[in-house]
Amino acid sequence: MAPVNGFATAFGGVKVGALGRTNPLGFKVGPRLAKRGGEIRCDVGADLEEKKAASVVALEQFKISADRYMKEQSSIAVIGLSVHTAPVEMREKLAVPEAQWPHAISELCSLNHIEEAAVLSTCNRMEIYVVALSWNRGIKEVIDWMSKTSGIPAEELRQHLFMLRDSDATRHLFEVSAGLDSLVLGEGQILSQVKQVVRVGQGSGGLGKNIDRMFKDAITAGKRVRTETNISSGAVSVSSAAVELALMKLPKTHSLSARMLLIGAGKMGKLVIKHLASKGCKQVVVVNRSVEKVDAIRGEMKDIEIIYRPLDEMMSAAAEADVIFTSTASETPLFFKEHVEALPLVSKEIGARLFIDISVPRNVGSCVSGVEYARVYNVDDLKEVVEANKEDRLRKAMEAQELITEELKKFEAWRDSLETVPTIKKLRSYADRIRASELEKCLQKIGEDSLTKKMKKSIEELSTGIVNKLLHGPLQHLRCDGSDSRTLDETLENMHALNRMFSLDTEKDIMERKIKAKVEKAQT
């Protein structure tokens, strides 16, 4: 499943379109306007200053009531929808193109209660991972953002969304990375898409330490599941399922002689050709914007004849095809009802022209389903193929869950250890201030002129050594990284005790620092 291209994201409350842009197949894409209650809005930036001021006011109020939030620990959350919860019509409205992931992350992190964010958008899912200062308020802000970007009312969205928190959210990502939550159980492409989230996030500086670590650990879990279990053995992909579906719908006597057309020579398109060849198909016509990708595929696959047709010959190529696979990044449909009605009929033996559309957003308009001699199938229709071997694959998934649980414990131990870091830093800083102050008094009494450099260095090392030895015990009891037998509750009890004894007050300090950063960011 290649990363998908969806509707333009919303910036500042206005749905920004791709005015005059050319999509990957060369088609012009017109402006997209957000529609609210029948009225089309295109008010770019008119109330930007007003919104910024309102945001600052909201954050200042948030700062005043910070004590309320100190009762809540920052939560990791995932809010999203997938092929299991929402139809393709809704997923394509929420899809975020990879090129827009950094901007989406920036917008999400600018929300009042969101610290970190990541976007995972594929043909089968659109999921937003966040670290939220407040669970309820953060979730509401993300849902409102999703509603604004897609034009779908929040009430309608909630019927299809799933929301998971902390360990449940982390486990979900690990299962996604391992291919356990895919339409095709164990499929491999989702792992590369999870890796891409990290690459894009690091390139844009958008991922925070919690989300970055969680995605990296998810990649580790995904690799372990595929290496240490047989879940991927004989696994079908979306592309292979598409080929299976096409052959299932064709008359058996003509399944291999049917004329095959593929539009788009990306990763999924290449896999379609591979699986056609494995089924005994001898020829496929490929329409693509450039010939280079097609030539590269030709060089790899010698068992099937690949005929290249340029983009401007797409309709004439379609007129000569019985089965049309579409797998492109176009944001607008390539085929509408009037296009398909103008095509000549296929042979009586074939019966109807098949459109197998594995793109999100869809390349074949839903209106084509109304054409008498056409049959349209999209990614949601692949469930018919997938169900055939689901029972066997679910047994294999049980093995994977044990590995995922191991990786989940490692991540949670790492995250738990972060809670004590501020106390460790404050305690060390407190001790160092005392050491430096007392050292200065000592040197003044002795008289610095009477000391050699070697003597001064020895006294400084002595003071540092005493502090380190005194701190060693307390700091050891703040460790919670899974390397000893202490529980998280014991470690947190030690942390709170040290905070009280030395008046470190780290929790309030951390919260105020986070809020201050939010206010300053909104002001700039």
Short mmCIF file of C-alpha atoms in Angstrom, two decimals:
data_model
loop_
_atom_site.label_atom_id
_atom_site.label_comp_id
_atom_site.label_asym_id
_atom_site.label_seq_id
_atom_site.Cartn_x
_atom_site.Cartn_y
_atom_site.Cartn_z
CA MET A 1 0.00 0.00 0.00
CA ALA A 2 1.71 3.13 -1.13
CA PRO A 3 1.25 6.33 0.91
CA VAL A 4 -1.81 8.01 -0.40
CA ASN A 5 -2.59 11.48 -1.56
CA GLY A 6 -5.65 13.07 -0.04
CA PHE A 7 -7.45 16.35 0.13
CA ALA A 8 -5.43 19.43 1.00
CA THR A 9 -5.09 20.05 4.70
CA ALA A 10 -6.64 23.03 6.36
CA PHE A 11 -4.46 25.95 7.29
CA GLY A 12 -5.84 28.58 9.64
CA GLY A 13 -9.41 27.34 9.27
CA VAL A 14 -9.41 27.54 5.47
CA LYS A 15 -9.19 24.50 3.25
CA VAL A 16 -6.28 25.27 0.96
CA GLY A 17 -6.45 23.65 -2.43
CA ALA A 18 -3.83 22.79 -5.01
CA LEU A 19 -4.61 25.68 -7.33
CA GLY A 20 -3.02 25.11 -10.67
CA ARG A 21 -0.90 22.19 -9.46
CA THR A 22 -0.25 19.20 -11.67
CA ASN A 23 -0.80 15.85 -10.06
CA PRO A 24 1.66 12.98 -10.53
CA LEU A 25 -0.07 11.89 -13.75
CA GLY A 26 -0.02 15.36 -15.25
CA PHE A 27 -3.69 16.29 -14.72
CA LYS A 28 -4.48 19.78 -13.48
CA VAL A 29 -6.07 19.97 -10.07
CA GLY A 30 -8.36 22.91 -9.41
CA PRO A 31 -8.82 24.76 -6.12
CA ARG A 32 -10.68 22.95 -3.36
CA LEU A 33 -12.92 25.05 -1.16
CA ALA A 34 -14.25 24.11 2.25
CA LYS A 35 -18.01 23.84 2.31
CA ARG A 36 -19.88 24.67 5.50
CA GLY A 37 -23.67 24.44 5.63
CA GLY A 38 -24.04 24.93 1.90
CA GLU A 39 -21.91 28.08 1.89
CA ILE A 40 -18.50 27.93 0.25
CA ARG A 41 -15.73 29.68 2.17
CA CYS A 42 -12.44 30.94 0.76
CA ASP A 43 -11.48 33.58 3.36
CA VAL A 44 -7.69 33.24 3.35
CA GLY A 45 -6.15 34.77 6.46
CA ALA A 46 -8.77 37.48 7.03
CA ASP A 47 -9.12 36.66 10.71
CA LEU A 48 -5.57 35.32 11.29
CA GLU A 49 -4.60 37.95 13.88
CA GLU A 50 -7.89 37.52 15.71
CA LYS A 51 -7.37 33.74 15.90
CA LYS A 52 -3.78 34.16 17.07
CA ALA A 53 -4.90 36.54 19.83
CA ALA A 54 -7.64 34.12 20.88
CA SER A 55 -5.09 31.31 21.01
CA VAL A 56 -2.77 33.32 23.26
CA VAL A 57 -5.67 34.20 25.58
CA ALA A 58 -6.68 30.55 25.79
CA LEU A 59 -3.14 29.52 26.64
CA GLU A 60 -2.82 32.22 29.29
CA GLN A 61 -6.03 30.92 30.89
CA PHE A 62 -4.55 27.45 30.65
CA LYS A 63 -1.46 28.72 32.52
CA ILE A 64 -3.55 30.24 35.31
CA SER A 65 -5.27 26.92 35.91
CA ALA A 66 -2.12 24.81 35.61
CA ASP A 67 -2.68 23.16 38.99
CA ARG A 68 -5.65 21.32 37.46
CA TYR A 69 -3.45 19.77 34.81
CA MET A 70 -0.79 18.66 37.25
CA LYS A 71 -3.19 15.90 38.27
CA GLU A 72 -2.99 14.55 34.72
CA GLN A 73 0.11 12.96 33.25
CA SER A 74 0.79 13.69 29.59
CA SER A 75 -0.88 10.95 27.57
CA ILE A 76 0.13 9.25 24.35
CA ALA A 77 -2.96 8.91 22.18
CA VAL A 78 -3.92 7.69 18.74
CA ILE A 79 -7.03 9.02 17.02
CA GLY A 80 -7.89 7.63 13.62
CA LEU A 81 -9.88 5.47 11.30
CA SER A 82 -9.02 2.53 9.11
CA VAL A 83 -10.43 0.05 6.65
CA HIS A 84 -11.93 -1.71 9.69
CA THR A 85 -13.90 1.34 10.90
CA ALA A 86 -14.62 3.61 7.93
CA PRO A 87 -15.49 3.27 4.22
CA VAL A 88 -13.11 4.45 1.52
CA GLU A 89 -15.36 7.47 0.82
CA MET A 90 -14.50 8.84 4.26
CA ARG A 91 -10.85 7.75 4.34
CA GLU A 92 -10.07 9.57 1.11
CA LYS A 93 -11.42 12.85 2.53
CA LEU A 94 -9.10 12.57 5.53
CA ALA A 95 -6.03 11.28 3.67
CA VAL A 96 -2.93 13.49 4.02
CA PRO A 97 -0.31 13.31 1.24
CA GLU A 98 3.19 12.51 2.47
CA ALA A 99 4.45 15.89 1.29
CA GLN A 100 2.00 17.54 3.70
CA TRP A 101 2.87 15.42 6.76
CA PRO A 102 5.36 18.01 8.16
CA HIS A 103 2.83 20.83 7.84
CA ALA A 104 0.10 18.69 9.43
CA ILE A 105 2.46 17.86 12.33
CA SER A 106 3.24 21.58 12.76
CA GLU A 107 -0.46 22.44 12.86
CA LEU A 108 -1.25 19.69 15.34
CA CYS A 109 1.59 20.72 17.65
CA SER A 110 0.30 24.30 17.61
CA LEU A 111 -2.95 23.14 19.25
CA ASN A 112 -3.17 24.21 22.88
CA HIS A 113 -2.98 20.76 24.49
CA ILE A 114 -0.77 18.89 21.99
CA GLU A 115 2.99 18.58 22.60
CA GLU A 116 4.05 16.07 19.93
CA ALA A 117 2.39 14.61 16.84
CA ALA A 118 2.84 12.24 13.91
CA VAL A 119 0.63 11.36 10.94
CA LEU A 120 0.35 7.88 9.40
CA SER A 121 -1.76 8.07 6.23
CA THR A 122 -2.04 5.12 3.83
CA CYS A 123 -4.71 3.70 1.55
CA ASN A 124 -6.14 1.69 4.48
CA ARG A 125 -5.77 4.09 7.41
CA MET A 126 -5.37 7.67 8.57
CA GLU A 127 -4.07 7.81 12.13
CA ILE A 128 -2.80 10.70 14.23
CA TYR A 129 -0.46 9.98 17.13
CA VAL A 130 -0.04 12.70 19.76
CA VAL A 131 1.31 13.43 23.21
CA ALA A 132 -1.45 15.44 24.90
CA LEU A 133 -1.12 17.61 28.01
CA SER A 134 -4.77 16.80 28.73
CA TRP A 135 -6.46 13.68 27.37
CA ASN A 136 -9.99 15.04 26.95
CA ARG A 137 -9.03 18.47 25.67
CA GLY A 138 -6.29 17.11 23.40
CA ILE A 139 -8.63 14.55 21.81
CA LYS A 140 -11.25 17.22 21.19
CA GLU A 141 -8.71 19.51 19.53
CA VAL A 142 -7.45 16.74 17.23
CA ILE A 143 -10.99 15.71 16.21
CA ASP A 144 -11.85 19.35 15.49
CA TRP A 145 -8.68 19.58 13.38
CA MET A 146 -9.63 16.44 11.46
CA SER A 147 -13.12 17.80 10.90
CA LYS A 148 -11.73 21.09 9.62
CA THR A 149 -9.27 19.45 7.22
CA SER A 150 -11.82 17.05 5.74
CA GLY A 151 -15.03 19.07 5.87
CA ILE A 152 -16.72 16.17 7.68
CA PRO A 153 -18.76 17.25 10.75
CA ALA A 154 -17.18 16.12 14.02
CA GLU A 155 -20.37 14.27 15.01
CA GLU A 156 -20.18 12.17 11.85
CA LEU A 157 -16.45 11.57 12.26
CA ARG A 158 -16.84 10.23 15.80
CA GLN A 159 -19.01 7.37 14.51
CA HIS A 160 -15.98 5.98 12.64
CA LEU A 161 -13.03 7.05 14.79
CA PHE A 162 -11.17 4.88 17.28
CA MET A 163 -9.27 6.46 20.19
CA LEU A 164 -6.64 4.66 22.25
CA ARG A 165 -4.53 5.88 25.16
CA ASP A 166 -1.00 5.20 26.46
CA SER A 167 -0.17 1.45 26.42
CA ASP A 168 -3.21 0.68 24.24
CA ALA A 169 -2.12 3.34 21.72
CA THR A 170 1.46 2.03 21.73
CA ARG A 171 0.36 -1.59 21.31
CA HIS A 172 -1.84 -0.55 18.39
CA LEU A 173 1.10 1.07 16.59
CA PHE A 174 3.27 -2.01 17.21
CA GLU A 175 0.50 -4.22 15.78
CA VAL A 176 0.14 -1.91 12.77
CA SER A 177 3.89 -2.07 12.14
CA ALA A 178 3.82 -5.87 12.42
CA GLY A 179 1.01 -6.11 9.86
CA LEU A 180 -1.51 -7.44 12.41
CA ASP A 181 -3.99 -4.62 11.85
CA SER A 182 -3.75 -4.61 8.06
CA LEU A 183 -6.56 -5.65 5.74
CA VAL A 184 -4.11 -8.30 4.54
CA LEU A 185 -2.70 -9.84 7.72
CA GLY A 186 1.11 -9.80 7.75
CA GLU A 187 1.54 -7.61 4.66
CA GLY A 188 4.95 -5.99 4.50
CA GLN A 189 4.46 -2.55 2.99
CA ILE A 190 3.03 -1.00 6.17
CA LEU A 191 6.41 -1.44 7.89
CA SER A 192 8.10 0.71 5.25
CA GLN A 193 5.35 3.32 5.70
CA VAL A 194 5.97 3.43 9.47
CA LYS A 195 9.68 3.93 8.70
CA GLN A 196 8.74 6.76 6.36
CA VAL A 197 6.89 8.55 9.18
CA VAL A 198 10.17 8.63 11.12
CA ARG A 199 12.21 9.77 8.10
CA VAL A 200 9.80 12.57 7.23
CA GLY A 201 9.43 13.60 10.88
CA GLN A 202 13.18 13.73 11.47
CA GLY A 203 13.73 15.61 8.22
CA SER A 204 11.27 18.30 9.26
CA GLY A 205 12.18 18.30 12.95
CA GLY A 206 8.54 17.60 13.76
CA LEU A 207 8.73 14.48 15.95
CA GLY A 208 9.16 14.85 19.73
CA LYS A 209 11.17 12.38 21.82
CA ASN A 210 8.16 10.27 22.90
CA ILE A 211 6.64 9.84 19.42
CA ASP A 212 10.06 9.37 17.82
CA ARG A 213 11.00 6.61 20.29
CA MET A 214 7.58 4.96 20.00
CA PHE A 215 7.77 4.75 16.19
CA LYS A 216 11.35 3.46 16.28
CA ASP A 217 10.36 0.77 18.78
CA ALA A 218 7.36 -0.06 16.57
CA ILE A 219 9.76 -0.61 13.66
CA THR A 220 11.82 -2.95 15.86
CA ALA A 221 8.66 -4.85 16.84
CA GLY A 222 7.57 -5.10 13.19
CA LYS A 223 10.96 -6.50 12.17
CA ARG A 224 11.01 -9.03 15.01
CA VAL A 225 7.54 -10.31 14.17
CA ARG A 226 8.50 -10.87 10.54
CA THR A 227 11.86 -12.42 11.41
CA GLU A 228 10.87 -14.64 14.34
CA THR A 229 7.42 -15.81 13.22
CA ASN A 230 6.07 -17.15 9.94
CA ILE A 231 3.29 -14.58 9.69
CA SER A 232 4.70 -13.28 6.40
CA SER A 233 5.09 -16.67 4.77
CA GLY A 234 2.75 -16.78 1.81
CA ALA A 235 1.32 -13.39 2.79
CA VAL A 236 -0.79 -11.65 0.22
CA SER A 237 -0.54 -7.92 -0.39
CA VAL A 238 -3.16 -5.44 -1.50
CA SER A 239 -1.78 -5.72 -5.04
CA SER A 240 -1.89 -9.53 -5.08
CA ALA A 241 -5.40 -9.46 -3.60
CA ALA A 242 -6.40 -7.09 -6.42
CA VAL A 243 -5.12 -9.56 -9.01
CA GLU A 244 -6.90 -12.43 -7.24
CA LEU A 245 -10.14 -10.42 -7.23
CA ALA A 246 -9.86 -9.66 -10.94
CA LEU A 247 -9.29 -13.32 -11.82
CA MET A 248 -12.16 -14.30 -9.52
CA LYS A 249 -14.56 -11.97 -11.36
CA LEU A 250 -13.47 -13.00 -14.87
CA PRO A 251 -14.92 -16.09 -16.55
CA LYS A 252 -12.53 -18.97 -15.75
CA THR A 253 -12.06 -19.80 -19.41
CA HIS A 254 -10.87 -16.24 -20.16
CA SER A 255 -9.01 -15.29 -16.96
CA LEU A 256 -5.55 -15.55 -18.54
CA SER A 257 -6.47 -14.36 -22.03
CA ALA A 258 -8.20 -11.17 -20.82
CA ARG A 259 -6.49 -7.95 -21.90
CA MET A 260 -4.85 -6.33 -18.86
CA LEU A 261 -4.17 -2.61 -18.43
CA LEU A 262 -2.33 -1.01 -15.51
CA ILE A 263 -2.39 2.75 -14.93
CA GLY A 264 0.48 3.87 -12.70
CA ALA A 265 3.89 2.21 -12.36
CA GLY A 266 4.64 2.94 -8.71
CA LYS A 267 5.33 0.36 -5.98
CA MET A 268 1.80 -1.04 -5.96
CA GLY A 269 1.60 -1.06 -9.74
CA LYS A 270 4.87 -2.97 -9.94
CA LEU A 271 3.46 -5.58 -7.54
CA VAL A 272 0.33 -5.91 -9.69
CA ILE A 273 2.53 -6.80 -12.68
CA LYS A 274 4.53 -9.25 -10.56
CA HIS A 275 1.40 -11.09 -9.42
CA LEU A 276 -0.14 -11.11 -12.91
CA ALA A 277 3.04 -12.77 -14.13
CA SER A 278 2.94 -15.32 -11.29
CA LYS A 279 -0.63 -16.26 -12.32
CA GLY A 280 0.47 -16.98 -15.89
CA CYS A 281 -0.52 -13.70 -17.56
CA LYS A 282 1.77 -13.13 -20.57
CA GLN A 283 1.13 -9.49 -21.43
CA VAL A 284 0.15 -6.22 -19.69
CA VAL A 285 -0.15 -2.67 -21.01
CA VAL A 286 1.15 0.01 -18.65
CA VAL A 287 0.13 3.66 -18.86
CA ASN A 288 2.48 5.97 -16.98
CA ARG A 289 3.65 9.55 -17.12
CA SER A 290 7.22 8.53 -17.99
CA VAL A 291 8.78 5.45 -19.55
CA GLU A 292 11.75 5.17 -17.13
CA LYS A 293 9.85 3.33 -14.37
CA VAL A 294 8.31 0.97 -16.90
CA ASP A 295 11.73 0.20 -18.37
CA ALA A 296 13.06 -0.55 -14.88
CA ILE A 297 10.20 -3.02 -14.26
CA ARG A 298 10.85 -4.62 -17.67
CA GLY A 299 14.46 -5.20 -16.63
CA GLU A 300 13.35 -7.09 -13.52
CA MET A 301 10.49 -9.15 -14.96
CA LYS A 302 11.25 -11.31 -17.95
CA ASP A 303 8.24 -13.65 -17.77
CA ILE A 304 5.68 -11.08 -18.92
CA GLU A 305 5.56 -8.71 -21.89
CA ILE A 306 5.15 -5.10 -20.70
CA ILE A 307 3.88 -2.62 -23.29
CA TYR A 308 4.31 1.07 -22.45
CA ARG A 309 1.71 3.68 -23.40
CA PRO A 310 2.11 7.40 -22.59
CA LEU A 311 -0.39 9.27 -20.47
CA ASP A 312 -2.15 10.96 -23.38
CA GLU A 313 -3.09 7.52 -24.74
CA MET A 314 -4.81 6.39 -21.53
CA MET A 315 -8.34 6.39 -22.97
CA SER A 316 -7.36 4.60 -26.18
CA ALA A 317 -5.52 1.98 -24.06
CA ALA A 318 -8.61 1.60 -21.87
CA ALA A 319 -10.73 1.03 -24.98
CA GLU A 320 -8.62 -2.04 -25.77
CA ALA A 321 -8.61 -3.48 -22.20
CA ASP A 322 -10.89 -5.96 -20.45
CA VAL A 323 -9.45 -5.34 -16.96
CA ILE A 324 -8.13 -1.95 -15.81
CA PHE A 325 -6.04 -1.69 -12.63
CA THR A 326 -5.55 1.86 -11.32
CA SER A 327 -2.79 2.69 -8.85
CA THR A 328 -1.82 6.35 -9.04
CA ALA A 329 -1.33 9.31 -6.72
CA SER A 330 -3.86 11.44 -8.58
CA GLU A 331 -6.05 13.48 -6.24
CA THR A 332 -8.90 13.51 -8.75
CA PRO A 333 -10.58 10.54 -10.52
CA LEU A 334 -9.14 9.50 -13.88
CA PHE A 335 -12.39 7.89 -15.06
CA PHE A 336 -15.88 9.36 -14.86
CA LYS A 337 -19.14 7.95 -16.14
CA GLU A 338 -18.95 9.77 -19.49
CA HIS A 339 -15.45 8.39 -20.14
CA VAL A 340 -16.48 4.78 -19.52
CA GLU A 341 -19.72 5.09 -21.49
CA ALA A 342 -17.67 6.21 -24.50
CA LEU A 343 -15.51 3.06 -24.42
CA PRO A 344 -16.40 0.20 -26.78
CA LEU A 345 -18.00 -2.89 -25.24
CA VAL A 346 -15.81 -5.84 -24.33
CA SER A 347 -16.47 -9.26 -25.83
CA LYS A 348 -19.62 -11.17 -24.88
CA GLU A 349 -17.47 -13.86 -23.28
CA ILE A 350 -15.95 -11.32 -20.85
CA GLY A 351 -19.31 -9.63 -20.28
CA ALA A 352 -18.27 -6.40 -18.52
CA ARG A 353 -15.12 -4.29 -18.25
CA LEU A 354 -13.55 -4.56 -14.79
CA PHE A 355 -12.06 -1.58 -12.96
CA ILE A 356 -9.89 -2.64 -10.01
CA ASP A 357 -9.08 0.62 -8.19
CA ILE A 358 -6.49 0.26 -5.40
CA SER A 359 -5.83 3.97 -4.91
CA VAL A 360 -6.97 6.28 -2.11
CA PRO A 361 -8.25 8.81 -3.09
CA ARG A 362 -9.97 6.69 -5.73
CA ASN A 363 -8.94 6.89 -9.39
CA VAL A 364 -12.35 5.68 -10.61
CA GLY A 365 -15.33 7.87 -9.81
CA SER A 366 -18.19 6.22 -7.92
CA CYS A 367 -20.50 7.29 -10.77
CA VAL A 368 -18.84 4.66 -13.01
CA SER A 369 -20.69 1.97 -11.03
CA GLY A 370 -23.83 3.11 -12.81
CA VAL A 371 -22.50 2.11 -16.23
CA GLU A 372 -24.21 -1.09 -17.38
CA TYR A 373 -21.19 -2.85 -18.87
CA ALA A 374 -18.66 -1.85 -16.18
CA ARG A 375 -17.89 -3.35 -12.78
CA VAL A 376 -15.95 -1.22 -10.28
CA TYR A 377 -14.04 -2.59 -7.26
CA ASN A 378 -11.95 -0.62 -4.74
CA VAL A 379 -9.71 -1.51 -1.78
CA ASP A 380 -12.70 -2.18 0.47
CA ASP A 381 -13.85 -4.93 -1.90
CA LEU A 382 -10.62 -6.87 -1.36
CA LYS A 383 -12.03 -8.29 1.89
CA GLU A 384 -13.68 -10.99 -0.21
CA VAL A 385 -10.23 -12.31 -1.17
CA VAL A 386 -8.62 -11.77 2.22
CA GLU A 387 -11.26 -13.74 4.17
CA ALA A 388 -10.22 -16.93 2.36
CA ASN A 389 -7.02 -17.41 4.39
CA LYS A 390 -7.81 -15.33 7.45
CA GLU A 391 -8.26 -18.19 9.91
CA ASP A 392 -4.81 -19.61 9.29
CA ARG A 393 -3.20 -16.20 9.55
CA LEU A 394 -4.93 -15.41 12.84
CA ARG A 395 -3.27 -18.46 14.37
CA LYS A 396 0.09 -17.08 13.28
CA ALA A 397 -0.79 -13.69 14.77
CA MET A 398 -0.95 -15.22 18.25
CA GLU A 399 2.81 -15.88 18.09
CA ALA A 400 3.40 -12.25 17.13
CA GLN A 401 1.53 -10.90 20.16
CA GLU A 402 4.12 -12.34 22.55
CA LEU A 403 6.93 -10.47 20.78
CA ILE A 404 4.88 -7.28 20.70
CA THR A 405 4.28 -7.53 24.46
CA GLU A 406 8.05 -7.81 25.04
CA GLU A 407 8.75 -4.70 22.95
CA LEU A 408 5.86 -2.84 24.62
CA LYS A 409 7.35 -3.48 28.09
CA LYS A 410 10.69 -2.05 26.95
CA PHE A 411 9.05 1.11 25.62
CA GLU A 412 6.94 1.62 28.75
CA ALA A 413 10.00 1.13 30.99
CA TRP A 414 11.81 3.80 28.96
CA ARG A 415 8.86 6.19 29.20
CA ASP A 416 8.42 5.56 32.92
CA SER A 417 12.09 6.41 33.42
CA LEU A 418 11.47 9.85 31.91
CA GLU A 419 9.28 10.81 34.87
CA THR A 420 12.27 10.83 37.22
CA VAL A 421 14.65 12.69 34.89
CA PRO A 422 13.54 16.21 36.00
CA THR A 423 14.00 15.24 39.67
CA ILE A 424 17.45 13.80 38.93
CA LYS A 425 18.48 16.99 37.11
CA LYS A 426 17.08 19.30 39.80
CA LEU A 427 18.64 17.30 42.65
CA ARG A 428 22.04 17.29 40.94
CA SER A 429 21.75 21.00 40.15
CA TYR A 430 20.78 21.71 43.79
CA ALA A 431 23.77 19.74 45.07
CA ASP A 432 26.15 21.39 42.58
CA ARG A 433 25.04 24.87 43.64
CA ILE A 434 25.76 24.05 47.30
CA ARG A 435 29.12 22.50 46.35
CA ALA A 436 30.15 25.54 44.27
CA SER A 437 29.08 27.97 47.01
CA GLU A 438 30.91 26.13 49.78
CA LEU A 439 33.97 25.64 47.59
CA GLU A 440 34.15 29.35 46.90
CA LYS A 441 33.93 30.13 50.64
CA CYS A 442 36.68 27.61 51.35
CA LEU A 443 39.02 29.05 48.71
CA GLN A 444 38.45 32.58 50.00
CA LYS A 445 39.35 31.54 53.58
CA ILE A 446 42.52 29.75 52.49
CA GLY A 447 43.45 32.49 50.07
CA GLU A 448 43.66 31.56 46.42
CA ASP A 449 47.17 33.03 46.06
CA SER A 450 48.52 30.45 48.46
CA LEU A 451 47.18 27.55 46.39
CA THR A 452 48.79 26.05 43.34
CA LYS A 453 46.69 25.03 40.34
CA LYS A 454 47.21 21.40 41.29
CA MET A 455 45.95 22.04 44.83
CA LYS A 456 42.86 23.92 43.56
CA LYS A 457 42.07 21.09 41.16
CA SER A 458 42.44 18.52 43.96
CA ILE A 459 40.05 20.45 46.23
CA GLU A 460 37.49 20.79 43.40
CA GLU A 461 37.74 17.06 42.61
CA LEU A 462 37.35 16.28 46.31
CA SER A 463 34.14 18.34 46.55
CA THR A 464 32.78 16.78 43.35
CA GLY A 465 33.61 13.28 44.56
CA ILE A 466 31.83 13.82 47.89
CA VAL A 467 28.70 15.11 46.12
CA ASN A 468 28.68 12.22 43.64
CA LYS A 469 28.99 9.63 46.39
CA LEU A 470 26.22 11.25 48.44
CA LEU A 471 23.93 11.40 45.39
CA HIS A 472 24.65 7.87 44.22
CA GLY A 473 22.15 6.19 46.56
CA PRO A 474 19.19 8.55 45.97
CA LEU A 475 19.74 8.55 42.21
CA GLN A 476 19.90 4.76 42.11
CA HIS A 477 16.46 4.68 43.73
CA LEU A 478 15.10 6.90 40.97
CA ARG A 479 15.95 4.39 38.27
CA CYS A 480 12.98 2.79 36.54
CA ASP A 481 14.28 1.41 33.29
CA GLY A 482 13.64 -2.28 33.83
CA SER A 483 17.21 -2.98 34.97
CA ASP A 484 16.27 -3.68 38.60
CA SER A 485 13.40 -5.15 40.62
CA ARG A 486 11.86 -1.86 41.72
CA THR A 487 8.31 -1.18 40.56
CA LEU A 488 7.20 2.09 39.04
CA ASP A 489 5.14 2.90 42.16
CA GLU A 490 8.22 2.51 44.39
CA THR A 491 10.31 4.70 42.12
CA LEU A 492 7.65 7.41 41.94
CA GLU A 493 7.29 7.31 45.74
CA ASN A 494 11.05 7.90 46.03
CA MET A 495 10.81 10.74 43.51
CA HIS A 496 7.99 12.50 45.39
CA ALA A 497 9.87 12.08 48.69
CA LEU A 498 13.00 13.72 47.26
CA ASN A 499 10.91 16.50 45.74
CA ARG A 500 9.43 17.22 49.18
CA MET A 501 12.69 16.94 51.12
CA PHE A 502 14.63 19.27 48.85
CA SER A 503 11.67 21.48 47.73
CA LEU A 504 12.38 20.66 44.10
CA ASP A 505 8.72 21.05 42.98
CA THR A 506 9.54 19.56 39.56
CA GLU A 507 6.00 18.69 38.45
CA LYS A 508 4.71 22.24 38.61
CA ASP A 509 7.94 23.53 37.08
CA ILE A 510 7.63 21.13 34.14
CA MET A 511 4.00 22.02 33.53
CA GLU A 512 4.67 25.76 33.67
CA ARG A 513 7.62 25.34 31.30
CA LYS A 514 5.45 23.47 28.80
CA ILE A 515 2.71 26.09 28.99
CA LYS A 516 5.21 28.93 28.65
CA ALA A 517 6.61 27.31 25.48
CA LYS A 518 3.08 27.01 24.08
CA VAL A 519 2.32 30.69 24.81
CA GLU A 520 5.60 31.89 23.28
CA LYS A 521 5.03 29.77 20.18
CA ALA A 522 1.51 31.16 19.72
CA GLN A 523 2.77 34.74 20.16
CA THR A 524 5.42 34.32 17.46
#
